[in-house]
Amino acid sequence: MPEPDAPDPVAELITSLAGTGYIADRELALVLHLAETLELPVLLEGEPGVGKTAVAEALATAKGARLVRLQCYEGLGAQHALYEWDYARQLLEIRMAEARGSVGDELRSAVFSPEFLLRRPLLEAIDPPDDRPVVLLVDEVDRADQEFEALLLEVLGQFQVTVPELGTIVATKKPRVVLTANRTRALSDALRRRCLYHWLPYPTVDREVRIVEARVPEASTELVQRACALVAQMRDRAYRKTPGISETVDWVRALTAMGGRLDADSLRDCAGCLVKDADDLTRFRRGEGADLLRVVGTG
Ligand SMILES: Nc1ncnc2c1ncn2[C@@H]1O[C@H](COP(=O)(O)OP(=O)(O)OP(=O)(O)O)[C@@H](O)[C@H]1O
Ligand SMILES: [Mg+2]
C-alpha cells in the first residue's frame, strides 16, 4: 500500500507539463509516466491537431531533455534516419591528401572517422553529444514505409547502431521515445506490441478552455468558454475537416485581435481560422454558424 501522502508522480508530471504550457489529462500523463518507468516507447494516435507532437516537445522541456525529432515521410530511409557519410567533405579531404602526397590505409581511416559522419536523428538519440537525457520524437511514423518500420524496430529493440566502418555504437542511456501517428496507414503489430499505446481524444470543453487560456492569455474568460463550447459542438456535427486544438487557439487569437466579441460578424470574419474546407465553409455560412452561435448563447 502506498503511503497516504506519498508524492504522486503522475500529478507531478501533469504540473511540470503545465509549466511548459501543455495541459495534459491524467490518462496521458499516466502513460508517459509508465513509459518512463518501464523504459518503453509510447505510441500516440489521434486526430490531427490534438496535441501529439506538442506533448513530446513539452515532455522534453519539462524534463530538461534534448528533443531529437525525426519527421517521417514516404521514402524515408536509413541515410536520413540513421547516418550517412559526408561524401563531399570526404572527397575534398582525399583531394587535399593527394595533393600532399598521402594515400593508402591511413587516408581511408581518416575519411571514415566520426568527423565525416552525418549523424541523423536515430543515431543522435542513441549517441548524443552530451549527457543530457534525450526525448526521441518519431513524428507521423505512419507516413514512412514498412521498410522504415523494420529499421525502427531494430533500433528500438537494441538501442544500438552498427556503422560498418566504425563498429557498433550502443546507447549508454536509453532515450525516451514518443511515436505519433494519424492512422494514414496501418502500423505493424510488431511495432504496436513494443509500445505503450494511447489514443489522444479531442479534449473536453474544460480542458480545451485551460489549453486556450494557457496559449492565449490575453483572451477574456467568457470568450474562451463560448468559443470552446462552439468548437465542441462543431466536432459533433461531422464536418469534412473537424477543427483541432490548434484551430481553436488560432480562432480565439483572431477573435481577440478583432475586438474580443463572438457574434455573427466576428464569426464570419474569422471563419477561416476554424473552417478549413470549401464545403464546410459553405455549410457554415448557410446558417450552421448562426445555429452554433445560438447553441452557445449570444454572449
Ligand atoms: N494539451 C495541450 N496543451 C496545450 N496546447 C496544446 C495541447 N494540445 C494541443 N495544443 C496546441 O495545439 C497545437 C497543435 O498540436 P500538435 O501539433 O501537437 O497536434 P498533432 O496532434 O501533432 O497534429 P497533427 O496530427 O496534425 O500533427 C500545438 O501547437 C499546441 O499549441
Ligand atoms: Mg503532429
Tab-separated table of C-alpha atoms and ligand atoms in Angstrom:
chain	number	residue	atom	x	y	z
A	1	MET	CA	0.000	0.000	0.000
A	2	PRO	CA	1.407	3.452	-0.885
A	3	GLU	CA	1.901	5.943	1.963
A	4	PRO	CA	-1.184	8.202	2.277
A	5	ASP	CA	0.799	11.350	1.437
A	6	ALA	CA	3.460	9.811	-0.791
A	7	PRO	CA	4.197	12.059	-3.817
A	8	ASP	CA	2.052	11.258	-6.839
A	9	PRO	CA	4.453	11.134	-9.825
A	10	VAL	CA	1.593	11.383	-12.327
A	11	ALA	CA	0.254	14.552	-10.703
A	12	GLU	CA	3.805	15.920	-10.637
A	13	LEU	CA	4.189	15.228	-14.346
A	14	ILE	CA	0.871	16.990	-15.094
A	15	THR	CA	2.169	20.011	-13.167
A	16	SER	CA	5.548	20.097	-14.880
A	17	LEU	CA	3.927	19.753	-18.335
A	18	ALA	CA	1.551	22.593	-17.413
A	19	GLY	CA	4.644	24.654	-16.586
A	20	THR	CA	5.586	24.425	-20.276
A	21	GLY	CA	2.055	25.396	-21.389
A	22	TYR	CA	0.897	21.824	-22.153
A	23	ILE	CA	-2.321	20.795	-20.410
A	24	ALA	CA	-2.406	17.006	-20.105
A	25	ASP	CA	-5.180	14.880	-18.642
A	26	ARG	CA	-4.404	12.115	-16.174
A	27	GLU	CA	-4.641	9.272	-18.738
A	28	LEU	CA	-1.974	10.812	-20.957
A	29	ALA	CA	0.318	11.656	-18.046
A	30	LEU	CA	-0.105	8.126	-16.706
A	31	VAL	CA	1.002	6.587	-19.998
A	32	LEU	CA	4.022	8.894	-20.153
A	33	HIS	CA	4.935	8.042	-16.576
A	34	LEU	CA	4.565	4.298	-17.158
A	35	ALA	CA	6.644	4.533	-20.321
A	36	GLU	CA	9.450	6.125	-18.325
A	37	THR	CA	9.225	3.541	-15.557
A	38	LEU	CA	9.111	0.563	-17.937
A	39	GLU	CA	11.530	2.142	-20.447
A	40	LEU	CA	9.092	1.571	-23.294
A	41	PRO	CA	8.264	3.767	-26.297
A	42	VAL	CA	4.836	5.438	-26.355
A	43	LEU	CA	2.711	5.259	-29.479
A	44	LEU	CA	0.302	8.204	-29.588
A	45	GLU	CA	-2.502	8.112	-32.102
A	46	GLY	CA	-5.229	10.688	-32.554
A	47	GLU	CA	-6.955	13.019	-34.975
A	48	PRO	CA	-4.922	15.917	-36.425
A	49	GLY	CA	-4.247	18.800	-34.064
A	50	VAL	CA	-4.976	17.082	-30.738
A	51	GLY	CA	-1.504	17.693	-29.306
A	52	LYS	CA	0.512	14.553	-30.211
A	53	THR	CA	3.631	16.370	-31.405
A	54	ALA	CA	3.307	19.111	-28.790
A	55	VAL	CA	3.337	16.613	-25.910
A	56	ALA	CA	6.751	15.246	-26.910
A	57	GLU	CA	8.101	18.796	-27.110
A	58	ALA	CA	6.570	19.627	-23.727
A	59	LEU	CA	7.952	16.433	-22.176
A	60	ALA	CA	11.469	17.270	-23.339
A	61	THR	CA	11.202	20.800	-21.927
A	62	ALA	CA	9.676	19.573	-18.659
A	63	LYS	CA	12.464	17.012	-18.175
A	64	GLY	CA	15.271	19.337	-19.265
A	65	ALA	CA	15.956	16.856	-22.079
A	66	ARG	CA	17.221	17.323	-25.613
A	67	LEU	CA	14.398	16.831	-28.136
A	68	VAL	CA	15.556	14.823	-31.139
A	69	ARG	CA	12.897	14.844	-33.823
A	70	LEU	CA	12.571	12.514	-36.753
A	71	GLN	CA	9.850	13.664	-39.143
A	72	CYS	CA	8.691	10.659	-41.158
A	73	TYR	CA	7.689	10.720	-44.825
A	74	GLU	CA	7.276	8.295	-47.679
A	75	GLY	CA	10.657	7.051	-48.823
A	76	LEU	CA	12.454	7.872	-45.552
A	77	GLY	CA	15.489	5.614	-45.400
A	78	ALA	CA	18.497	4.835	-43.250
A	79	GLN	CA	20.602	7.661	-44.653
A	80	HIS	CA	18.143	10.269	-43.402
A	81	ALA	CA	17.093	8.465	-40.238
A	82	LEU	CA	20.372	6.935	-39.015
A	83	TYR	CA	23.532	8.319	-40.612
A	84	GLU	CA	25.320	8.862	-43.869
A	85	TRP	CA	28.873	9.674	-44.809
A	86	ASP	CA	29.582	13.240	-45.850
A	87	TYR	CA	30.808	12.317	-49.343
A	88	ALA	CA	31.516	15.883	-50.427
A	89	ARG	CA	33.802	16.518	-47.452
A	90	GLN	CA	35.432	13.094	-47.788
A	91	LEU	CA	36.209	13.828	-51.437
A	92	LEU	CA	37.673	17.187	-50.591
A	93	GLU	CA	39.834	15.603	-47.896
A	94	ILE	CA	41.057	12.964	-50.371
A	95	ARG	CA	41.936	15.626	-52.966
A	96	MET	CA	43.874	17.618	-50.387
A	97	ALA	CA	45.642	14.490	-49.131
A	98	GLU	CA	46.566	13.522	-52.703
A	99	ALA	CA	47.999	16.979	-53.226
A	100	ARG	CA	50.103	16.417	-50.090
A	101	GLY	CA	51.166	13.039	-51.482
A	102	SER	CA	49.477	10.993	-48.727
A	103	VAL	CA	47.449	7.927	-49.816
A	104	GLY	CA	46.504	4.420	-48.655
A	105	ASP	CA	45.100	2.973	-45.432
A	106	GLU	CA	45.892	5.999	-43.348
A	107	LEU	CA	43.763	8.172	-45.613
A	108	ARG	CA	40.993	5.590	-45.657
A	109	SER	CA	40.698	5.509	-41.869
A	110	ALA	CA	40.929	9.301	-41.742
A	111	VAL	CA	37.936	9.830	-44.035
A	112	PHE	CA	35.878	7.086	-42.384
A	113	SER	CA	36.210	8.645	-38.946
A	114	PRO	CA	33.340	10.144	-36.868
A	115	GLU	CA	34.303	13.594	-38.125
A	116	PHE	CA	32.914	12.706	-41.565
A	117	LEU	CA	29.764	11.044	-40.292
A	118	LEU	CA	26.491	12.936	-40.701
A	119	ARG	CA	24.535	11.882	-37.664
A	120	ARG	CA	20.809	11.653	-38.309
A	121	PRO	CA	18.140	11.655	-35.558
A	122	LEU	CA	18.149	7.942	-34.597
A	123	LEU	CA	21.925	7.901	-34.165
A	124	GLU	CA	21.861	11.252	-32.389
A	125	ALA	CA	19.302	9.888	-29.918
A	126	ILE	CA	21.396	6.789	-29.227
A	127	ASP	CA	24.698	8.625	-29.033
A	128	PRO	CA	24.009	12.248	-28.015
A	129	PRO	CA	26.868	14.765	-27.879
A	130	ASP	CA	26.491	15.368	-24.112
A	131	ASP	CA	24.916	13.633	-21.125
A	132	ARG	CA	21.595	15.471	-21.194
A	133	PRO	CA	18.716	12.957	-21.383
A	134	VAL	CA	17.037	12.599	-24.778
A	135	VAL	CA	13.401	12.525	-25.863
A	136	LEU	CA	13.229	10.987	-29.335
A	137	LEU	CA	10.123	12.041	-31.261
A	138	VAL	CA	9.371	9.848	-34.259
A	139	ASP	CA	6.659	12.031	-35.738
A	140	GLU	CA	3.953	10.723	-38.086
A	141	VAL	CA	5.505	7.261	-38.285
A	142	ASP	CA	2.595	6.054	-40.436
A	143	ARG	CA	3.829	8.273	-43.297
A	144	ALA	CA	7.013	6.208	-43.665
A	145	ASP	CA	7.075	2.856	-45.492
A	146	GLN	CA	7.130	-0.582	-43.938
A	147	GLU	CA	10.875	-0.934	-44.629
A	148	PHE	CA	11.480	2.021	-42.371
A	149	GLU	CA	9.316	0.436	-39.676
A	150	ALA	CA	11.596	-2.604	-39.788
A	151	LEU	CA	14.638	-0.387	-39.302
A	152	LEU	CA	12.918	1.404	-36.442
A	153	LEU	CA	12.045	-1.891	-34.763
A	154	GLU	CA	15.667	-2.937	-34.928
A	155	VAL	CA	16.918	0.319	-33.436
A	156	LEU	CA	14.233	0.471	-30.727
A	157	GLY	CA	14.830	-3.186	-29.870
A	158	GLN	CA	18.540	-2.859	-29.194
A	159	PHE	CA	19.290	0.851	-28.927
A	160	GLN	CA	22.416	0.336	-30.925
A	161	VAL	CA	23.579	1.195	-34.415
A	162	THR	CA	26.301	-0.524	-36.393
A	163	VAL	CA	28.359	1.618	-38.735
A	164	PRO	CA	30.488	-0.956	-40.600
A	165	GLU	CA	33.499	1.353	-40.867
A	166	LEU	CA	33.386	2.375	-37.193
A	167	GLY	CA	31.789	-0.506	-35.281
A	168	THR	CA	28.708	-0.732	-33.086
A	169	ILE	CA	27.537	2.326	-31.191
A	170	VAL	CA	25.492	1.384	-28.112
A	171	ALA	CA	23.305	3.816	-26.166
A	172	THR	CA	24.747	4.421	-22.706
A	173	LYS	CA	21.306	5.626	-21.612
A	174	LYS	CA	18.073	4.716	-23.375
A	175	PRO	CA	16.260	7.734	-24.818
A	176	ARG	CA	12.571	8.238	-24.037
A	177	VAL	CA	10.728	7.563	-27.265
A	178	VAL	CA	7.414	9.045	-28.437
A	179	LEU	CA	5.944	7.879	-31.740
A	180	THR	CA	2.970	9.684	-33.229
A	181	ALA	CA	0.580	8.510	-35.933
A	182	ASN	CA	-2.569	9.749	-37.674
A	183	ARG	CA	-3.755	6.379	-38.974
A	184	THR	CA	-2.907	7.205	-42.603
A	185	ARG	CA	-1.553	3.624	-42.873
A	186	ALA	CA	-1.937	0.628	-40.580
A	187	LEU	CA	1.159	0.149	-38.443
A	188	SER	CA	2.539	-3.333	-37.997
A	189	ASP	CA	1.552	-5.399	-34.978
A	190	ALA	CA	5.256	-5.842	-34.242
A	191	LEU	CA	5.664	-2.094	-33.737
A	192	ARG	CA	2.461	-1.765	-31.719
A	193	ARG	CA	3.465	-4.650	-29.470
A	194	ARG	CA	6.677	-2.905	-28.439
A	195	CYS	CA	4.959	0.336	-27.444
A	196	LEU	CA	2.613	1.583	-24.787
A	197	TYR	CA	-0.415	2.748	-26.731
A	198	HIS	CA	-2.523	5.824	-26.119
A	199	TRP	CA	-5.339	7.300	-28.176
A	200	LEU	CA	-5.375	11.059	-27.698
A	201	PRO	CA	-9.006	12.196	-27.954
A	202	TYR	CA	-10.323	15.670	-28.605
A	203	PRO	CA	-10.220	17.493	-25.267
A	204	THR	CA	-13.229	18.035	-23.054
A	205	VAL	CA	-14.547	21.611	-23.101
A	206	ASP	CA	-12.962	22.242	-19.682
A	207	ARG	CA	-9.541	21.049	-20.787
A	208	GLU	CA	-9.703	22.974	-24.050
A	209	VAL	CA	-10.596	26.121	-22.066
A	210	ARG	CA	-7.457	25.604	-19.968
A	211	ILE	CA	-5.365	24.981	-23.094
A	212	VAL	CA	-6.622	28.133	-24.816
A	213	GLU	CA	-6.154	30.163	-21.623
A	214	ALA	CA	-2.551	28.939	-21.480
A	215	ARG	CA	-1.916	29.723	-25.167
A	216	VAL	CA	-3.911	32.984	-25.472
A	217	PRO	CA	-3.669	34.623	-22.046
A	218	GLU	CA	-4.938	37.930	-23.428
A	219	ALA	CA	-8.381	36.438	-24.286
A	220	SER	CA	-11.304	37.003	-21.916
A	221	THR	CA	-12.606	34.014	-19.937
A	222	GLU	CA	-16.112	34.436	-21.326
A	223	LEU	CA	-14.875	34.442	-24.922
A	224	VAL	CA	-12.712	31.366	-24.354
A	225	GLN	CA	-15.553	29.430	-22.748
A	226	ARG	CA	-18.053	30.215	-25.516
A	227	ALA	CA	-15.506	29.590	-28.252
A	228	CYS	CA	-14.554	26.180	-26.823
A	229	ALA	CA	-18.211	25.230	-26.366
A	230	LEU	CA	-18.889	26.147	-30.015
A	231	VAL	CA	-15.906	24.114	-31.267
A	232	ALA	CA	-17.077	21.109	-29.209
A	233	GLN	CA	-20.484	21.369	-30.932
A	234	MET	CA	-18.782	21.515	-34.343
A	235	ARG	CA	-16.866	18.318	-33.582
A	236	ASP	CA	-20.172	16.523	-33.108
A	237	ARG	CA	-21.518	17.671	-36.479
A	238	ALA	CA	-19.356	15.675	-38.867
A	239	TYR	CA	-17.619	18.412	-40.821
A	240	ARG	CA	-15.213	17.238	-43.511
A	241	LYS	CA	-12.338	18.748	-41.572
A	242	THR	CA	-13.020	18.648	-37.852
A	243	PRO	CA	-11.234	21.501	-36.063
A	244	GLY	CA	-8.287	20.513	-33.868
A	245	ILE	CA	-6.954	22.371	-30.851
A	246	SER	CA	-4.660	24.496	-32.997
A	247	GLU	CA	-7.712	25.821	-34.901
A	248	THR	CA	-9.417	26.764	-31.623
A	249	VAL	CA	-6.257	28.528	-30.430
A	250	ASP	CA	-5.853	30.445	-33.716
A	251	TRP	CA	-9.544	31.315	-33.822
A	252	VAL	CA	-9.602	32.717	-30.270
A	253	ARG	CA	-6.416	34.636	-31.020
A	254	ALA	CA	-8.077	36.124	-34.119
A	255	LEU	CA	-11.330	36.933	-32.297
A	256	THR	CA	-9.339	38.654	-29.562
A	257	ALA	CA	-7.375	40.677	-32.110
A	258	MET	CA	-10.669	41.710	-33.764
A	259	GLY	CA	-12.159	43.124	-30.569
A	260	GLY	CA	-12.862	40.085	-28.402
A	261	ARG	CA	-16.518	39.510	-29.401
A	262	LEU	CA	-18.061	36.273	-30.622
A	263	ASP	CA	-21.091	37.298	-32.696
A	264	ALA	CA	-22.390	36.845	-36.243
A	265	ASP	CA	-19.942	39.417	-37.665
A	266	SER	CA	-16.790	38.111	-35.994
A	267	LEU	CA	-17.866	34.538	-36.731
A	268	ARG	CA	-17.992	35.367	-40.434
A	269	ASP	CA	-14.789	37.436	-40.443
A	270	CYS	CA	-12.666	34.850	-38.625
A	271	ALA	CA	-14.247	31.690	-40.106
A	272	GLY	CA	-11.037	30.841	-41.992
A	273	CYS	CA	-9.263	30.114	-38.695
A	274	LEU	CA	-11.785	27.444	-37.817
A	275	VAL	CA	-13.142	26.026	-41.059
A	276	LYS	CA	-10.559	24.610	-43.489
A	277	ASP	CA	-12.632	23.151	-46.301
A	278	ALA	CA	-14.751	24.758	-49.051
A	279	ASP	CA	-17.844	22.588	-48.440
A	280	ASP	CA	-17.601	23.124	-44.685
A	281	LEU	CA	-17.350	26.863	-45.248
A	282	THR	CA	-20.486	26.886	-47.422
A	283	ARG	CA	-22.332	24.888	-44.780
A	284	PHE	CA	-21.061	27.182	-42.053
A	285	ARG	CA	-22.097	30.337	-43.911
A	286	ARG	CA	-25.513	28.969	-44.927
A	287	GLY	CA	-26.794	29.004	-41.376
A	288	GLU	CA	-24.856	26.441	-39.371
A	289	GLY	CA	-22.564	29.110	-37.977
A	290	ALA	CA	-25.569	31.089	-36.747
A	291	ASP	CA	-27.088	27.911	-35.334
A	292	LEU	CA	-23.893	27.102	-33.435
A	293	LEU	CA	-23.906	30.652	-32.045
A	294	ARG	CA	-27.458	30.166	-30.795
A	295	VAL	CA	-26.414	26.956	-29.039
A	296	VAL	CA	-23.575	28.622	-27.122
A	297	GLY	CA	-25.580	31.792	-26.414
A	298	THR	CA	-25.247	35.180	-27.981
A	299	GLY	CA	-22.905	36.447	-25.231
B	1	LIG	N1	-2.870	19.683	-24.319
B	1	LIG	C1	-2.420	20.800	-24.912
B	1	LIG	N2	-1.956	21.808	-24.175
B	1	LIG	C2	-1.535	22.945	-24.776
B	1	LIG	N3	-1.513	23.149	-26.108
B	1	LIG	C3	-1.955	22.159	-26.877
B	1	LIG	C4	-2.420	20.933	-26.335
B	1	LIG	N4	-2.800	20.126	-27.345
B	1	LIG	C5	-2.586	20.814	-28.473
B	1	LIG	N5	-2.074	22.031	-28.205
B	1	LIG	C6	-1.771	23.081	-29.184
B	1	LIG	O1	-2.302	22.675	-30.420
B	1	LIG	C7	-1.310	22.748	-31.446
B	1	LIG	C8	-1.445	21.502	-32.298
B	1	LIG	O2	-0.931	20.422	-31.609
B	1	LIG	P1	0.009	19.354	-32.332
B	1	LIG	O3	0.725	19.959	-33.471
B	1	LIG	O4	0.807	18.713	-31.273
B	1	LIG	O5	-1.097	18.360	-32.877
B	1	LIG	P2	-0.867	16.954	-33.561
B	1	LIG	O6	-1.771	16.013	-32.848
B	1	LIG	O7	0.584	16.637	-33.607
B	1	LIG	O8	-1.440	17.236	-35.007
B	1	LIG	P3	-1.033	16.555	-36.420
B	1	LIG	O9	-1.614	15.190	-36.387
B	1	LIG	O10	-1.685	17.449	-37.416
B	1	LIG	O11	0.465	16.584	-36.487
B	1	LIG	C9	0.038	22.877	-30.747
B	1	LIG	O12	0.826	23.840	-31.330
B	1	LIG	C10	-0.302	23.327	-29.372
B	1	LIG	O13	-0.122	24.730	-29.296
B	2	MG	MG	1.901	16.423	-35.173
